[in-house]
XYZ file of C-alpha atoms in Angstrom:
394
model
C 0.000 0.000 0.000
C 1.934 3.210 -0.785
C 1.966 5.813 2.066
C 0.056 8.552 2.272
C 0.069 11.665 4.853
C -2.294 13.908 6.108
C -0.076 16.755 4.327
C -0.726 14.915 1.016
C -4.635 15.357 1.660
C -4.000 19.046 2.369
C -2.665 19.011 -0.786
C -5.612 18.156 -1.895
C -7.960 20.226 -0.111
C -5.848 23.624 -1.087
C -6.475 23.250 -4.623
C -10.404 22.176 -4.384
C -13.031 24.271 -4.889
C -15.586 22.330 -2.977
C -19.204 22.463 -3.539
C -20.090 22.212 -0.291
C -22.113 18.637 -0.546
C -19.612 16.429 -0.428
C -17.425 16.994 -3.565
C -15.589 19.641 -5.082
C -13.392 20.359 -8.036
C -9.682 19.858 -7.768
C -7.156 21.354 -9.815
C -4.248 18.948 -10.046
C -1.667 21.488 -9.715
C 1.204 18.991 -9.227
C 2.474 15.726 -9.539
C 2.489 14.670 -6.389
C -1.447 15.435 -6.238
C -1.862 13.483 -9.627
C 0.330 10.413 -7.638
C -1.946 10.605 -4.826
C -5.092 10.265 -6.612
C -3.668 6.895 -8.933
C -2.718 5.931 -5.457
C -6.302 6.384 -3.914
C -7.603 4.958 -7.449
C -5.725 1.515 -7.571
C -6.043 0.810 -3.633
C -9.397 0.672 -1.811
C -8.000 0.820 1.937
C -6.836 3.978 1.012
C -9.631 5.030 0.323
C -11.163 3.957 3.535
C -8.767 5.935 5.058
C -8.729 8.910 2.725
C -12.083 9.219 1.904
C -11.584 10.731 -1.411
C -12.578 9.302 -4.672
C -12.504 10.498 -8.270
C -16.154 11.308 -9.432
C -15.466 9.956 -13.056
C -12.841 7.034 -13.839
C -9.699 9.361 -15.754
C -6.331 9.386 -15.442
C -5.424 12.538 -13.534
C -2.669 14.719 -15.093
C -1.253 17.885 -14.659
C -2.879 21.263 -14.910
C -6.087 19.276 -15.189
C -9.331 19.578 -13.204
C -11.634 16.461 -11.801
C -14.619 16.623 -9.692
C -14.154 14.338 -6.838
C -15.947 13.323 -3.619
C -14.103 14.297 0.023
C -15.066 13.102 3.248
C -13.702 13.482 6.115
C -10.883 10.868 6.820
C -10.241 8.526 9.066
C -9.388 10.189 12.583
C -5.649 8.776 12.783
C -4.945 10.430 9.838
C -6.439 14.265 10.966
C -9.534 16.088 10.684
C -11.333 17.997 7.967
C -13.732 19.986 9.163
C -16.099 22.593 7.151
C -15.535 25.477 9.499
C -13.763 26.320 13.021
C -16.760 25.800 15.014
C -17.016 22.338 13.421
C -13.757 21.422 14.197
C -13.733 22.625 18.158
C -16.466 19.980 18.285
C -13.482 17.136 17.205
C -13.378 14.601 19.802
C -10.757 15.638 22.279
C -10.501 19.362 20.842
C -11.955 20.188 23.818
C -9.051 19.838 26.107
C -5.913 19.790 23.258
C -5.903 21.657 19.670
C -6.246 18.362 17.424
C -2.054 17.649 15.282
C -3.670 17.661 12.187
C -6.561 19.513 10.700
C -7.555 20.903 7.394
C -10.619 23.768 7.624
C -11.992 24.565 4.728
C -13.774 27.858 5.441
C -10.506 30.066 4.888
C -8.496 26.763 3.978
C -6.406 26.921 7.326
C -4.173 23.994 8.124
C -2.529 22.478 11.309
C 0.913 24.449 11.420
C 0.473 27.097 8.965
C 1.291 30.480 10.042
C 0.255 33.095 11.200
C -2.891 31.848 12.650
C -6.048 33.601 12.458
C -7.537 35.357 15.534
C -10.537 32.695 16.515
C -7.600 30.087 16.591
C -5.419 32.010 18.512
C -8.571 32.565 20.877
C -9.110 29.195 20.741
C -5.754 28.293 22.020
C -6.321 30.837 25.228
C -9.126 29.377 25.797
C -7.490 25.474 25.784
C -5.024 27.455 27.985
C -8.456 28.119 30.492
C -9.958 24.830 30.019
C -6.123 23.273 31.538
C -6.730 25.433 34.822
C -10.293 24.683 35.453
C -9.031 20.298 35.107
C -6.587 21.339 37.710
C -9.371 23.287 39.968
C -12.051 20.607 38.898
C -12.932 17.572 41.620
C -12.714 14.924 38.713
C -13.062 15.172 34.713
C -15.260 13.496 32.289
C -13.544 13.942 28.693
C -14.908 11.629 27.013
C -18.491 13.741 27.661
C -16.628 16.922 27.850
C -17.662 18.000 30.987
C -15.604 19.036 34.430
C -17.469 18.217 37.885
C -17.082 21.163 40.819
C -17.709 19.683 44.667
C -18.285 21.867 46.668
C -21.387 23.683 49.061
C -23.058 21.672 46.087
C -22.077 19.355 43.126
C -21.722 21.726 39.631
C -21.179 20.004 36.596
C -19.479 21.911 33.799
C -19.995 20.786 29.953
C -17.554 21.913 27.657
C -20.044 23.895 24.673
C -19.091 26.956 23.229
C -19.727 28.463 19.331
C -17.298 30.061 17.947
C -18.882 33.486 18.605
C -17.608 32.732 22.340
C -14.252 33.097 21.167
C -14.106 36.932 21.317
C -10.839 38.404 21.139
C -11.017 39.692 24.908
C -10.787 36.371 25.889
C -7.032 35.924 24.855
C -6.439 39.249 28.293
C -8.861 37.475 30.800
C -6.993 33.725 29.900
C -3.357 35.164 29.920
C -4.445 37.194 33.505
C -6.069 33.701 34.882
C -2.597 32.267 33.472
C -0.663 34.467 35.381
C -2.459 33.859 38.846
C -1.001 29.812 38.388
C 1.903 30.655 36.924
C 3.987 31.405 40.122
C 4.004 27.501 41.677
C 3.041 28.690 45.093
C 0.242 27.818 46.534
C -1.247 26.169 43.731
C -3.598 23.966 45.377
C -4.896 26.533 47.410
C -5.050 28.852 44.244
C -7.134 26.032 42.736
C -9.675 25.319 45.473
C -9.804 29.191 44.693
C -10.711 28.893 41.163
C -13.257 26.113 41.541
C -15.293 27.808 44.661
C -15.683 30.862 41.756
C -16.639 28.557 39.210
C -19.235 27.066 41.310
C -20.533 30.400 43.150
C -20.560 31.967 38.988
C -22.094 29.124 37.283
C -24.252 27.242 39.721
C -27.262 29.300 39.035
C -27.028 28.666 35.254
C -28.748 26.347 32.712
C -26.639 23.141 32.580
C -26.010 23.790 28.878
C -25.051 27.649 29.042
C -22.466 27.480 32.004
C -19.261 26.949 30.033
C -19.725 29.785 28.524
C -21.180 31.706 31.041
C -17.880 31.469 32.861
C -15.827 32.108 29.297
C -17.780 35.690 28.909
C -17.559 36.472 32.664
C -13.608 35.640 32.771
C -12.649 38.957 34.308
C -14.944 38.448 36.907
C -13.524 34.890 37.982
C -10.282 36.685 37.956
C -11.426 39.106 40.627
C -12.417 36.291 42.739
C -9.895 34.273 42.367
C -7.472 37.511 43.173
C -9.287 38.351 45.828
C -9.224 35.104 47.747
C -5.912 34.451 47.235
C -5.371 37.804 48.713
C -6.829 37.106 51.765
C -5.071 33.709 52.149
C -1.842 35.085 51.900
C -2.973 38.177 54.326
C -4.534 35.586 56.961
C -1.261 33.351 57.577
C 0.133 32.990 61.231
C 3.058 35.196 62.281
C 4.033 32.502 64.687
C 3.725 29.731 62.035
C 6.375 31.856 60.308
C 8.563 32.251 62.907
C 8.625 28.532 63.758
C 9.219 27.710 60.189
C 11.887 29.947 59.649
C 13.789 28.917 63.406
C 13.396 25.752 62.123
C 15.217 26.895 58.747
C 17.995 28.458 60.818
C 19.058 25.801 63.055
C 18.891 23.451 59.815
C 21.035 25.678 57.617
C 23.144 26.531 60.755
C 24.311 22.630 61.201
C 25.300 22.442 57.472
C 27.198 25.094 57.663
C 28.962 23.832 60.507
C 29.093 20.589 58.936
C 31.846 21.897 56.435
C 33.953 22.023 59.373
C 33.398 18.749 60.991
C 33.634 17.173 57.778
C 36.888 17.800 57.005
C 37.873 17.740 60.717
C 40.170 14.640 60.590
C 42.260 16.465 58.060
C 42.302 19.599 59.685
C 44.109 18.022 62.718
C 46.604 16.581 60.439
C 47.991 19.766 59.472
C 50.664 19.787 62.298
C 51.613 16.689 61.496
C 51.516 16.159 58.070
C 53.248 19.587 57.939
C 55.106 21.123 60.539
C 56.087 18.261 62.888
C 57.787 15.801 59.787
C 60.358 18.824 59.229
C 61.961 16.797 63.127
C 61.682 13.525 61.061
C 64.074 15.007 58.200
C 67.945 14.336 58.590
C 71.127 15.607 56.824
C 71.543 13.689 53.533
C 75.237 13.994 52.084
C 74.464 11.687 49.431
C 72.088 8.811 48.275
C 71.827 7.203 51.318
C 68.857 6.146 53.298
C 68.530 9.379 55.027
C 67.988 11.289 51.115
C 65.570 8.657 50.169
C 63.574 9.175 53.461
C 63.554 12.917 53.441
C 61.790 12.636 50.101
C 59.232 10.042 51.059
C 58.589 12.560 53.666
C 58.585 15.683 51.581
C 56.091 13.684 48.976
C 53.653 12.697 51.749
C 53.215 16.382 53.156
C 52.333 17.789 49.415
C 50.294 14.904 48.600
C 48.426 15.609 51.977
C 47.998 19.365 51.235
C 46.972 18.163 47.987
C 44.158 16.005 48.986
C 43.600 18.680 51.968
C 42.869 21.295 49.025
C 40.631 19.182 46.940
C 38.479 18.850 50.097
C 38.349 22.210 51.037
C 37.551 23.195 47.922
C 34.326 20.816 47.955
C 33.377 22.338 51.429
C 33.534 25.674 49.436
C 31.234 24.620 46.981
C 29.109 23.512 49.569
C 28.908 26.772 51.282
C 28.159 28.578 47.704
C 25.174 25.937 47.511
C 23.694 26.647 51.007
C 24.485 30.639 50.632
C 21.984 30.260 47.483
C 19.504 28.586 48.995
C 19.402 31.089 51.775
C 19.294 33.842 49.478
C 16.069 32.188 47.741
C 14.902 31.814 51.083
C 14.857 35.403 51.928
C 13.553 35.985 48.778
C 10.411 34.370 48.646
C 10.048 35.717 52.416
C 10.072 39.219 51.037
C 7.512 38.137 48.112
C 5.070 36.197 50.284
C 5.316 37.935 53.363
C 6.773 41.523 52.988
C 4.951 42.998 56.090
C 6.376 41.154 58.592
C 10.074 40.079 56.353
C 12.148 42.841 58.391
C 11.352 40.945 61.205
C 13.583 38.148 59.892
C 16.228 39.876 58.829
C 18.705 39.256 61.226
C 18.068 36.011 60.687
C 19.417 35.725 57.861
C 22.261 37.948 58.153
C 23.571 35.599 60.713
C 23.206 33.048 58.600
C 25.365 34.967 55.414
C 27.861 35.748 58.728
C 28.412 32.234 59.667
C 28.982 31.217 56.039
C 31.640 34.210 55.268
C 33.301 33.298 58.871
C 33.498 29.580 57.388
C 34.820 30.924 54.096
C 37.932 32.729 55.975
C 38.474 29.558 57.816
C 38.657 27.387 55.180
C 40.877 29.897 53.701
C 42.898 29.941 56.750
C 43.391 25.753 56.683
C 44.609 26.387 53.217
C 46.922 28.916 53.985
C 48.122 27.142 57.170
C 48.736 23.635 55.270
C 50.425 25.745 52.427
C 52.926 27.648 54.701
C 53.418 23.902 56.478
C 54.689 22.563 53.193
C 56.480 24.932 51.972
C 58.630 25.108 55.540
C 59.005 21.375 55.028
C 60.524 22.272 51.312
C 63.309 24.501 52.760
C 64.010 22.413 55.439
C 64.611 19.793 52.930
C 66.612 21.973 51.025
C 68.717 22.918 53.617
C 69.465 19.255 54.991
C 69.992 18.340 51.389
C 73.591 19.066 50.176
C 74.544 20.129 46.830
C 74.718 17.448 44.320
C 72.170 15.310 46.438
C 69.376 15.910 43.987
C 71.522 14.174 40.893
C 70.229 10.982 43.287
C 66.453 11.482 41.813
C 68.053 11.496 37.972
C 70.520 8.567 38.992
C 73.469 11.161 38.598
């Protein structure tokens, strides 16, 4: 069976002038449409699947016109519908803008560009159908409806015209959008959203709610605003205060845990460092005393090496938690700017602690640095000239 797309059948459709009962007349502009028709011709599951026929038995060639019959295809292929309103009815158009369509009032394909204003309205309100699923207690799709519980049980079909999809409706869906588009208190946002929907539409005709609720957007917005409003203005200040302690003592043992992590190391500095310069001797040659003075210089880099590479991981740490904190205070001044001075101190302690761990970690370094490098002239100094030739087997 040769293979045949959906964009082949648009093809088709561009170059029809259709009658409007089921048939049209096709210009066959190209070869590929004269090598979809034999195709359609010779094979009758793709016809099935097409649904377009050739009124009269020819051989279709180029710059030629045919009357032929068009129906709409089979689903898995895409949709043609006669207008937009016909094609909003598609099943599942209700919640997702069908992949592949062909309407042939203004001949307006899936994917062409730019789109025209009741699609673009469309799309916004798609964009308003996803929020009220959230906000919804459970959805029916398959009968395009959305069922509120609340006070009492609202059910919500899914019927609008295409007169419903007024330009003002693309303002009222990008403000509803912009209410859910900060992730906060989304649940709460939602429970919002469906007590409006419910309070709105309740007192409607079954049949007229959706778009009840599409033409009274605005107002939905205002409730939703407002509630959300007094949410955020209604939380407890001691709530807060316990939530953000809590934060403090949690971000105060990390921080301190940068320490204790690397505490094993950090009392191997004197050792590794400082106290092996006693365990150096003078070497006059390539005796055992050369040979053990470098095993002993090599160990005290190697252990401000390794010393370094953990530091430096403790430093990223403390760049990690000194974001977080930062976000922290952040969304305290966004959520809860009347009482955020309150906090501050908070959370300049915490940015103190982790610049006070930053110098000490600097310190370590420095210390473990200054170690080895006194352990270098020491073994310099206890090394005498022509020693070294020993490590090129001079």
């Amino acid at each position: 069976m040769a293979d045949v797309g959906f964009a082949d059948l648009v093809d088709i459709y561009r170059h029809t002038r259709f009658d409007g009962n089921g048939g049209g007349t096709l210009t066959i502009a190209t070869p590929g449409i004269a090598a979809t028709l034999r195709a359609i011709e010779a094979d009758q599951s793709l016809y099935d699947l097409t649904q377009v026929s050739l009124v009269e038995p020819v051989d279709p060639v180029v710059g030629s016109q045919v009357a032929i019959n068009v129906a709409a295809p089979n689903l898995k292929l895409g949709i043609l519908a006669d207008t937009f309103e016909k094609l909003f009815l598609a099943p599942g158009a209700a919640f997702v803008e069908p992949v592949s369509y062909f309407v042939i009032d203004g001949g307006h394909a899936s994917g062409d560009a730019p789109a025209p204003p009741v699609l673009l309205a469309y799309r916004a309100m798609l964009a308003v159908i996803a929020l009220l699923k959230e906000a919804a207690s459970y959805v029916i799709e398959l009968q395009r409806e959305l069922v509120f519980i609340g006070a009492e049980s609202v059910v919500v079909p899914i019927k609008f015209r295409e007169a419903d999809l007024t330009p003002s409706l693309t303002g009222a869906a990008g403000r509803l959008g912009t209410l859910f588009a900060d992730p906060l208190h989304t649940q709460e946002k939602a429970e919002l959203l469906a007590a409006a929907v419910i309070e709105l539409a309740g007192g409607q005709r079954i049949d007229r709610r959706f778009q009840f609720i599409v033409s009274n957007l605005e107002q939905v917005c205002d409730e939703v605003e407002k509630g959300y409003r007094l949410f955020v203005s209604s939380f407890s200040y001691s709530k807060i205060r316990k939530e953000i302690e809590t934060a403090r003592l949690d971000y105060i043992n990390k921080i301190h845990k940068t320490i204790v992590d690397i505490q094993g190391q950090l009392l191997g500095i004197p050792v590794a460092t400082i106290v092996v310069v006693s365990q150096l001797k003078l070497s006059k040659g390539c005796g055992v005393e050369f040979w053990t003075n470098c095993a002993v210089l090599l160990g005290t880099w190697i252990f401000v090496i390794l010393l370094w590479l953990a530091v430096r991981n403790q430093w990223y740490t403390l760049s990690m938690l000194a974001g977080e904190i930062t976000g922290q205070r952040a969304r305290l001044d966004d959520d809860y700017a009347a009482v955020s001075d309150d906090f501050v101190d908070v959370f300049d302690d915490l940015d103190a602690r982790i610049e006070w761990h930053r110098k000490v970690l600097v310190g370590v370094s420095g210390l473990a640095l200054a170690g080895a490098v006194l352990a270098t002239v020491a073994f310099l100094m206890l090394t005498k000239t022509g020693s070294a030739s020993c490590l090129v087997g001079g």
